[in-house]
mmCIF file of C-alpha atoms in Angstrom:
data_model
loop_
_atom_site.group_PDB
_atom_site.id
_atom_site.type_symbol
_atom_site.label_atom_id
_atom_site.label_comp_id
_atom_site.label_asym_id
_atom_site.label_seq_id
_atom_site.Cartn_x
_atom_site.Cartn_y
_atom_site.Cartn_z
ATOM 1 C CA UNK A 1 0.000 0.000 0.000
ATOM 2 C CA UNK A 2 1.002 3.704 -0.933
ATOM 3 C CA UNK A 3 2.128 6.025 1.615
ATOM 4 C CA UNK A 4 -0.924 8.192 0.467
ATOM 5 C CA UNK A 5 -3.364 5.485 0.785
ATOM 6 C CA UNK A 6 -1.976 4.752 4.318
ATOM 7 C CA UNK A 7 -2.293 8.329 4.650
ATOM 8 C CA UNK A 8 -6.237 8.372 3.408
ATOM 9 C CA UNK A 9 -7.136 5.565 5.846
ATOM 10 C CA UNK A 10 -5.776 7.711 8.857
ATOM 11 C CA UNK A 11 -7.694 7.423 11.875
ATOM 12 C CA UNK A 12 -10.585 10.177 12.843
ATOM 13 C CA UNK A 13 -8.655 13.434 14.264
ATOM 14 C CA UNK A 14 -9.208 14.692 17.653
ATOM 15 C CA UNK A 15 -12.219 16.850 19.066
ATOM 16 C CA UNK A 16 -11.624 20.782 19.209
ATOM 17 C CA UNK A 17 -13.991 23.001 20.925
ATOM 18 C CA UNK A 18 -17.699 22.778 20.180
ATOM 19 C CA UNK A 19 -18.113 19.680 18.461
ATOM 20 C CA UNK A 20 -15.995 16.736 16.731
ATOM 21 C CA UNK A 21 -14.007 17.830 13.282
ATOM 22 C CA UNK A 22 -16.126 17.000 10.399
ATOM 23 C CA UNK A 23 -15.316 13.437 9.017
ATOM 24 C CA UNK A 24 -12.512 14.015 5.546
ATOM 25 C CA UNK A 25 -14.336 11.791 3.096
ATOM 26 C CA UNK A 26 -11.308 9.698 1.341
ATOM 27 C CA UNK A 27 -10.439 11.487 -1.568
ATOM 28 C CA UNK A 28 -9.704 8.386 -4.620
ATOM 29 C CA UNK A 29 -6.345 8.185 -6.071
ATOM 30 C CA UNK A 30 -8.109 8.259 -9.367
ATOM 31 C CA UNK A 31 -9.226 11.486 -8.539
ATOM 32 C CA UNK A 32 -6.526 13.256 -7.250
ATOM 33 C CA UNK A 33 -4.344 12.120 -10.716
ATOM 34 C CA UNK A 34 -7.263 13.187 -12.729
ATOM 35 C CA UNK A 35 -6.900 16.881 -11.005
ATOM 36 C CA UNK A 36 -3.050 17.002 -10.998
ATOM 37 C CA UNK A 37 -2.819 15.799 -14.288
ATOM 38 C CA UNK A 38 -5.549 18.878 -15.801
ATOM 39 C CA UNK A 39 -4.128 21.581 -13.828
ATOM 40 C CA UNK A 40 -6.174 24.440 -11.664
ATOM 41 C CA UNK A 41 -6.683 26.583 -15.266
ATOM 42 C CA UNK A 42 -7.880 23.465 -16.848
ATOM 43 C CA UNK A 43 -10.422 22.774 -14.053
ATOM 44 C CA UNK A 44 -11.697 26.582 -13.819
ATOM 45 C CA UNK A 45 -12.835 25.963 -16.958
ATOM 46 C CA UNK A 46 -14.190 23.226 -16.095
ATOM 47 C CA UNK A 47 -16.373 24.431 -12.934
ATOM 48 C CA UNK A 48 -17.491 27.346 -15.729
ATOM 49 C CA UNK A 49 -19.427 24.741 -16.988
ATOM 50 C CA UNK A 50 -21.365 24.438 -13.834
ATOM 51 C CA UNK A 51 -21.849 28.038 -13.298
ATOM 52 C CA UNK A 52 -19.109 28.336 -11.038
ATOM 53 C CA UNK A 53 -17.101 31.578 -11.714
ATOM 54 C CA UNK A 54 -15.184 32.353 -8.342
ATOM 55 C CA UNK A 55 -12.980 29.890 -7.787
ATOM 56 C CA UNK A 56 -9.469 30.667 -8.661
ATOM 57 C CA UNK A 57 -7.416 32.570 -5.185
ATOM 58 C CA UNK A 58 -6.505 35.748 -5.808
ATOM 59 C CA UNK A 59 -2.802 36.860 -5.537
ATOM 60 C CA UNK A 60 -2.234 33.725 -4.315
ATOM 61 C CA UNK A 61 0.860 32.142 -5.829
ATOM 62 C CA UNK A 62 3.715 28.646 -4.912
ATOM 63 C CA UNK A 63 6.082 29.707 -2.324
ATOM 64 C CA UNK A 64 8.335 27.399 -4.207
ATOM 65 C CA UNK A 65 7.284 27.080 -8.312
ATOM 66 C CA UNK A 66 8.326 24.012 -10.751
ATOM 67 C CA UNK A 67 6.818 21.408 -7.543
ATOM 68 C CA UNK A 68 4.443 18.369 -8.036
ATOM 69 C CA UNK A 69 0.773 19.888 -7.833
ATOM 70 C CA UNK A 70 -1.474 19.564 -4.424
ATOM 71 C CA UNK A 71 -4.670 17.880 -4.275
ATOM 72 C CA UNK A 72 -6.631 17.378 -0.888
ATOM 73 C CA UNK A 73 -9.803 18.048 1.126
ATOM 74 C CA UNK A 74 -9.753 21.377 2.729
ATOM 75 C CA UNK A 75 -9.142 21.541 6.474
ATOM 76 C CA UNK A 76 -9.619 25.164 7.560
ATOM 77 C CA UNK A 77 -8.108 28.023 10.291
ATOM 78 C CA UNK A 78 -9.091 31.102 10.623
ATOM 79 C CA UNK A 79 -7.726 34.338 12.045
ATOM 80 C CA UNK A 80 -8.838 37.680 12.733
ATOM 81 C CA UNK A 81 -7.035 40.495 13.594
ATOM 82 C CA UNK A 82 -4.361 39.962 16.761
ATOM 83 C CA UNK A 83 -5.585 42.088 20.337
ATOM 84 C CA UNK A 84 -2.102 42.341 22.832
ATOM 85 C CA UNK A 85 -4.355 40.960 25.930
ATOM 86 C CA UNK A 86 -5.228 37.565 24.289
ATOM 87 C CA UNK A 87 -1.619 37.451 21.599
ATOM 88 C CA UNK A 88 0.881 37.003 23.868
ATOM 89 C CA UNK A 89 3.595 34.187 23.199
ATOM 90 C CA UNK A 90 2.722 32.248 26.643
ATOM 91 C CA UNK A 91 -0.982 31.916 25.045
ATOM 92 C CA UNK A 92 0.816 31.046 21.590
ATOM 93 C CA UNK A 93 2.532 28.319 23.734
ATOM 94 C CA UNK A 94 -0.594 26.853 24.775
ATOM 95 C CA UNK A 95 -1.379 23.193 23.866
ATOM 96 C CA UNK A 96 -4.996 24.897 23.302
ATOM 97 C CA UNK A 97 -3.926 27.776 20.491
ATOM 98 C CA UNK A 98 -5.750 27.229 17.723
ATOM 99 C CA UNK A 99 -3.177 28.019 15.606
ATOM 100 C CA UNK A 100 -1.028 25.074 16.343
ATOM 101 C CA UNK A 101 -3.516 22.637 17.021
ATOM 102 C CA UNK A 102 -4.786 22.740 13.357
ATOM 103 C CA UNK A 103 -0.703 21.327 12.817
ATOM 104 C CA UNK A 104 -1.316 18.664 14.878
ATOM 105 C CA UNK A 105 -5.085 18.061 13.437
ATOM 106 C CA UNK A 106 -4.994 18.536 9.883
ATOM 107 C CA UNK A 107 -5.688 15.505 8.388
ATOM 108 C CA UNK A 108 -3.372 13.015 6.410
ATOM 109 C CA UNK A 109 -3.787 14.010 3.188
ATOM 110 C CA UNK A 110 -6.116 16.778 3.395
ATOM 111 C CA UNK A 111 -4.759 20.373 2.571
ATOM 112 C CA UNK A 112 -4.745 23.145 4.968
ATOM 113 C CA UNK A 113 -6.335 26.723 4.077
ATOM 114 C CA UNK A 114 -5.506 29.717 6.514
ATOM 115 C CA UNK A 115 -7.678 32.310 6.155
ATOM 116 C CA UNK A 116 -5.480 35.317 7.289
ATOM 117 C CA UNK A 117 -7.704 37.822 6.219
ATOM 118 C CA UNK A 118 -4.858 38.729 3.663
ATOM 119 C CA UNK A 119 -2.538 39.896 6.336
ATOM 120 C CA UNK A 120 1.159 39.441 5.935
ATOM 121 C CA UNK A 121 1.572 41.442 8.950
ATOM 122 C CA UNK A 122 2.240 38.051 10.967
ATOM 123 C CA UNK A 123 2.960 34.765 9.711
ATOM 124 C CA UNK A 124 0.634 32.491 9.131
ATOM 125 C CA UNK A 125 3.230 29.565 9.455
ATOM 126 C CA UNK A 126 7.139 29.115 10.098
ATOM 127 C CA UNK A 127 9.038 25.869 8.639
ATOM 128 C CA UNK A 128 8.916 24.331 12.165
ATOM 129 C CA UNK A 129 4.703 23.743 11.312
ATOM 130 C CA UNK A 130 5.744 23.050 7.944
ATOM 131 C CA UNK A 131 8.049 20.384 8.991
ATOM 132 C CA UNK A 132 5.713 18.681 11.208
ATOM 133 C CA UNK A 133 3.063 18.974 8.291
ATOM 134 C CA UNK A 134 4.710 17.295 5.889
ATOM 135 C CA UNK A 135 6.143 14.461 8.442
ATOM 136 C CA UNK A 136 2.018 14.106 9.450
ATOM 137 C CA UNK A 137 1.567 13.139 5.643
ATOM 138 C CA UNK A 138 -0.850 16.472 5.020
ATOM 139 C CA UNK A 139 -1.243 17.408 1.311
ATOM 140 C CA UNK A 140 -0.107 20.944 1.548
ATOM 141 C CA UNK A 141 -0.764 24.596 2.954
ATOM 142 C CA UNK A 142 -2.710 27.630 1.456
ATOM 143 C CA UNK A 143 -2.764 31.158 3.085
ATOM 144 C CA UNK A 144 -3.683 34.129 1.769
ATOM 145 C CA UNK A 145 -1.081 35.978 4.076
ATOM 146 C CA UNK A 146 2.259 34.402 3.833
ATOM 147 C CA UNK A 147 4.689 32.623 5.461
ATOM 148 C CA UNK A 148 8.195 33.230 7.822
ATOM 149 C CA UNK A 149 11.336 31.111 6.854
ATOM 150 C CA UNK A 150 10.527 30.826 3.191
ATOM 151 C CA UNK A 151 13.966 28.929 2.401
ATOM 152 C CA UNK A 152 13.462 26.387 4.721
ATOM 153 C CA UNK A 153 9.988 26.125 4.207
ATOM 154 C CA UNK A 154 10.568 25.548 0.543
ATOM 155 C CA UNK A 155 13.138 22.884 1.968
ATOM 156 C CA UNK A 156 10.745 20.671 3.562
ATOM 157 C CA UNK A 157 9.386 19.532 0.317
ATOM 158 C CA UNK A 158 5.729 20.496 1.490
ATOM 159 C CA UNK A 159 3.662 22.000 -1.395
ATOM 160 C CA UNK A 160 2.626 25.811 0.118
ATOM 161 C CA UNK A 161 0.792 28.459 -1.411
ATOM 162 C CA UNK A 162 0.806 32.322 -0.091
ATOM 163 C CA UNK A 163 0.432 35.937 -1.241
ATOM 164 C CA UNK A 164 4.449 36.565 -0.546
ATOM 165 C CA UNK A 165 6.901 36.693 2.612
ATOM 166 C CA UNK A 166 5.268 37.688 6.270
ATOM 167 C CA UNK A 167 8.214 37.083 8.650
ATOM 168 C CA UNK A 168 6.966 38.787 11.525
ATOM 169 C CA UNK A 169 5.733 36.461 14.456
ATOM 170 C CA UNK A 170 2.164 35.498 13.985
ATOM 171 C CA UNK A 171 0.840 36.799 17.611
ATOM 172 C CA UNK A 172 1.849 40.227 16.683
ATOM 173 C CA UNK A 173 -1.145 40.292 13.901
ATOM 174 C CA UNK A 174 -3.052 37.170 13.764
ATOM 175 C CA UNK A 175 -5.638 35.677 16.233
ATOM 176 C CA UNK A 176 -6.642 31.958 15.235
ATOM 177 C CA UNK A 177 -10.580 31.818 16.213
ATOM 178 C CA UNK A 178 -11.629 28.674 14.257
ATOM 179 C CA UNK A 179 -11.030 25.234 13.261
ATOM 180 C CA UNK A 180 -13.031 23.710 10.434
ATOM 181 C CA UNK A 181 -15.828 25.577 9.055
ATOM 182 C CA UNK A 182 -16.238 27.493 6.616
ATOM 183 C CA UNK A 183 -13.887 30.660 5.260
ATOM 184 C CA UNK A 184 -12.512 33.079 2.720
ATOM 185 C CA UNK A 185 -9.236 32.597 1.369
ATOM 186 C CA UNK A 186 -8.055 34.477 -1.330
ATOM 187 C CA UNK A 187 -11.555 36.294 -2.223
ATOM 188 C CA UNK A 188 -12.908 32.620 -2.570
ATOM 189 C CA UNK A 189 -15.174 30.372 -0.114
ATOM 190 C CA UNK A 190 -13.811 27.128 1.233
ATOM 191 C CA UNK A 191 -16.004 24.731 3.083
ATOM 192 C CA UNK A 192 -14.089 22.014 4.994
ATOM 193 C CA UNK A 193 -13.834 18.736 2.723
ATOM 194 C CA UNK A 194 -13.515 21.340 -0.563
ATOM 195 C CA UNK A 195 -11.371 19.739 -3.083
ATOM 196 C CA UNK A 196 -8.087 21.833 -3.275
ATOM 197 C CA UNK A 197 -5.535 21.899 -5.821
ATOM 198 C CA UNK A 198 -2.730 24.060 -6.548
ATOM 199 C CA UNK A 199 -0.065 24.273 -9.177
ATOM 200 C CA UNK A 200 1.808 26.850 -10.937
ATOM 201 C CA UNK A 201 -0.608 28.695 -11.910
ATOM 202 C CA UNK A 202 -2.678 29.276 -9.246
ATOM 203 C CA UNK A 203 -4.807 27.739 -6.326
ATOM 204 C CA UNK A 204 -8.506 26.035 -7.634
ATOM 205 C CA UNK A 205 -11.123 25.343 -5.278
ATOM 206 C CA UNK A 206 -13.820 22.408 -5.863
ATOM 207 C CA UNK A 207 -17.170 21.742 -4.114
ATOM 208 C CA UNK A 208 -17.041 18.045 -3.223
ATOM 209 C CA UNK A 209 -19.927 17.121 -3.872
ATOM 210 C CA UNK A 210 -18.764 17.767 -8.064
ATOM 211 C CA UNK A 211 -15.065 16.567 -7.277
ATOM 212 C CA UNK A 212 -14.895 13.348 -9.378
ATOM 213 C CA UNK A 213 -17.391 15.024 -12.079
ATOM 214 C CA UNK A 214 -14.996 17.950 -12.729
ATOM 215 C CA UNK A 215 -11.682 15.674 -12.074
ATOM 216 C CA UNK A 216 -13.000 13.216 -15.251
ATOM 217 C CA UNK A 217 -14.097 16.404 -17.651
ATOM 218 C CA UNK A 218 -10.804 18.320 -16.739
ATOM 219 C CA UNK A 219 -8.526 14.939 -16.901
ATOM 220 C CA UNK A 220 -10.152 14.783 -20.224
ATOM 221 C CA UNK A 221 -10.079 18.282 -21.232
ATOM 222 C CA UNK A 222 -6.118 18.394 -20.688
ATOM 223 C CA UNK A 223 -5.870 15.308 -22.639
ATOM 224 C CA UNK A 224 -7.679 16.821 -25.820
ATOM 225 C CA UNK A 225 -5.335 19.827 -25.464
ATOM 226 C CA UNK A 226 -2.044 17.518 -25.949
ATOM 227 C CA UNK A 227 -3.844 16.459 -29.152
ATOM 228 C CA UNK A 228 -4.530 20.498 -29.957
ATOM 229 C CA UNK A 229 -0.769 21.462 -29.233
ATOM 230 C CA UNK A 230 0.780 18.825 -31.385
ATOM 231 C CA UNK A 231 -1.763 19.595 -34.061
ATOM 232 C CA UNK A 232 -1.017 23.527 -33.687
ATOM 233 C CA UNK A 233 3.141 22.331 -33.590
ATOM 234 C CA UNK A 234 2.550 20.905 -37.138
ATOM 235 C CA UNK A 235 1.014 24.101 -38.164
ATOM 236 C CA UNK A 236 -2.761 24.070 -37.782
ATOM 237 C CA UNK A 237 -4.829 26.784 -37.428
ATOM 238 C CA UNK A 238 -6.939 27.114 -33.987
ATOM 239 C CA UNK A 239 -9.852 27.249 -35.831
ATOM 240 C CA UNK A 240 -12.077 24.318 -36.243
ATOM 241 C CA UNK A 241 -9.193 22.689 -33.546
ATOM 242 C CA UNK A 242 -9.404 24.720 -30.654
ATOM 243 C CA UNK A 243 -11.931 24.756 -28.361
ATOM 244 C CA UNK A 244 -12.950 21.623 -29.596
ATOM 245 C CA UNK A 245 -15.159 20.431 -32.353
ATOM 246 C CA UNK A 246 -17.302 17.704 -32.874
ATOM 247 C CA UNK A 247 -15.340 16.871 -36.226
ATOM 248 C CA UNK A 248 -12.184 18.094 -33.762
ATOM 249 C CA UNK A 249 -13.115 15.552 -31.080
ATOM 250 C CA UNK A 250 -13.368 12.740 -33.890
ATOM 251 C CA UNK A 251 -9.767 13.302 -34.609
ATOM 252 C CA UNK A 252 -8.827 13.291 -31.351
ATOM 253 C CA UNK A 253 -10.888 9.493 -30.993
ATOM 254 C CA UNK A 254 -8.732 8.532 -33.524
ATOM 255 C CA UNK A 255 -5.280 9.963 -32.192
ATOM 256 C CA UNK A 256 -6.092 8.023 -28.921
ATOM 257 C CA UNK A 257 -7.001 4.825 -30.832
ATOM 258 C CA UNK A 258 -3.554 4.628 -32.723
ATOM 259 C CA UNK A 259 -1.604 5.404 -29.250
ATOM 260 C CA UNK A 260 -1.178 8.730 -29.459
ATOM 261 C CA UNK A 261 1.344 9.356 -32.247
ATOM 262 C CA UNK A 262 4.033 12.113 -31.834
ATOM 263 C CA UNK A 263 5.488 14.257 -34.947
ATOM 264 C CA UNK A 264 6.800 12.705 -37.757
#
């Protein structure tokens, strides 16, 4: 068995205040390839379909580019604003701050989403968390503040997302209220158990409840566009080629049928 299918079967994480975490429905292998594979552009396009227009983060960009894409549920934080009688690092050091017990609870495999209200007045991680993230098996991290210790960050390996450096200590801005329901990162909504994936272009958010639907249209989608580029390579016009056609998509049939032939 796969690391991340160990990681998928994890058991249920621990209680936080007012009620059990929801449950992380597995998220299939199948579809987390399917979304890697298309891309967050691919699948915007794809959620179009479904009337879904606000889905791409805003200003929110790899901390490290060129990496393997992240795919996984949404676990959420939130913070508001920091107040000096409630931010002070003996409260950060509590085993109760919200802020590091979403480290500890994040689920294997899921990704984490920060909403920091877009502040990079604090940091909304340092590469301690991020170490401890990525040896817990989670997916990734999204913020639409930023994070402190960006090289060594990057140097954990752990797929992160942010608006650009914050490395100020998080008390000094940020107050973590929430674990788990529902936010705004990046001018976009996240429920907890959202699909999230992020790549080089950007960050995509996916209501689960359409997940595998958009993962097989986009999967397919990015496969018809190899098909387009080598076509456009050997000097076709986009017309009648791209976006598809139905006489377009026939040729395409074919293309797959003889094993996907390269230039001559």
């Amino acid at each position: 068995m796969s690391g991340e299918q160990r990681a998928e079967r994890a058991e249920p994480v621990p209680a936080v205040s007012g009620g059990p975490l929801p449950v992380h429905e597995p998220l299939s292998l199948t579809v987390r390839e399917q979304l890697a594979r298309a891309g967050s552009s691919t699948v915007a396009n794809m959620l179009l379909r479904h009337g879904l227009r606000n889905v791409l983060m805003a200003g929110v960009r790899p901390l490290a580019g060129g990496g393997a894409p992240m795919v996984g549920p949404a676990s959420t934080l939130r913070f508001i604003p920091a107040r000096e009688d409630l931010d002070t690092l003996a409260n950060y050091a509590s085993s109760e701050n919200l802020h590091r017990r979403a480290i500890e609870e994040c689920p294997p495999g899921a990704v984490l989403v920060i909403d920091a209200f877009g502040s990079r007045a604090g940091a909304s991680m340092g590469d301690m968390m991020a170490a401890r993230l990525r040896r817990r098996g989670v997916s990734g991290v999204v913020t639409d503040g930023g994070y402190r210790d960006s090289g060594a960050i990057a140097g954990t390996g752990l797929p992160c997302f942010h608006r650009g450096n914050a490395p100020a200590a998080t008390p000094i801005a940020l107050h973590p209220v929430a674990l788990d329901e529902p936010i705004g990162c990046g001018g976009v909504a996240v429920h907890p158990g959202d699909v999230v994936l992020g790549d080089d272009d950007g960050v995509a958010v996916i209501p689960r409840h359409l997940a595998a639907e958009v993962a097989a249209l986009a999967a397919d989608a990015a496969a018809y566009e190899e098909f387009a580029a080598l076509e456009i390579r050997r000097g076709r016009s986009l017309f009648g080629l791209f976006p598809a056609t139905p006489e377009s998509r026939q040729e395409y049939d074919t293309w797959v049928a003889s094993g996907r032939p390269g230039l001559e």
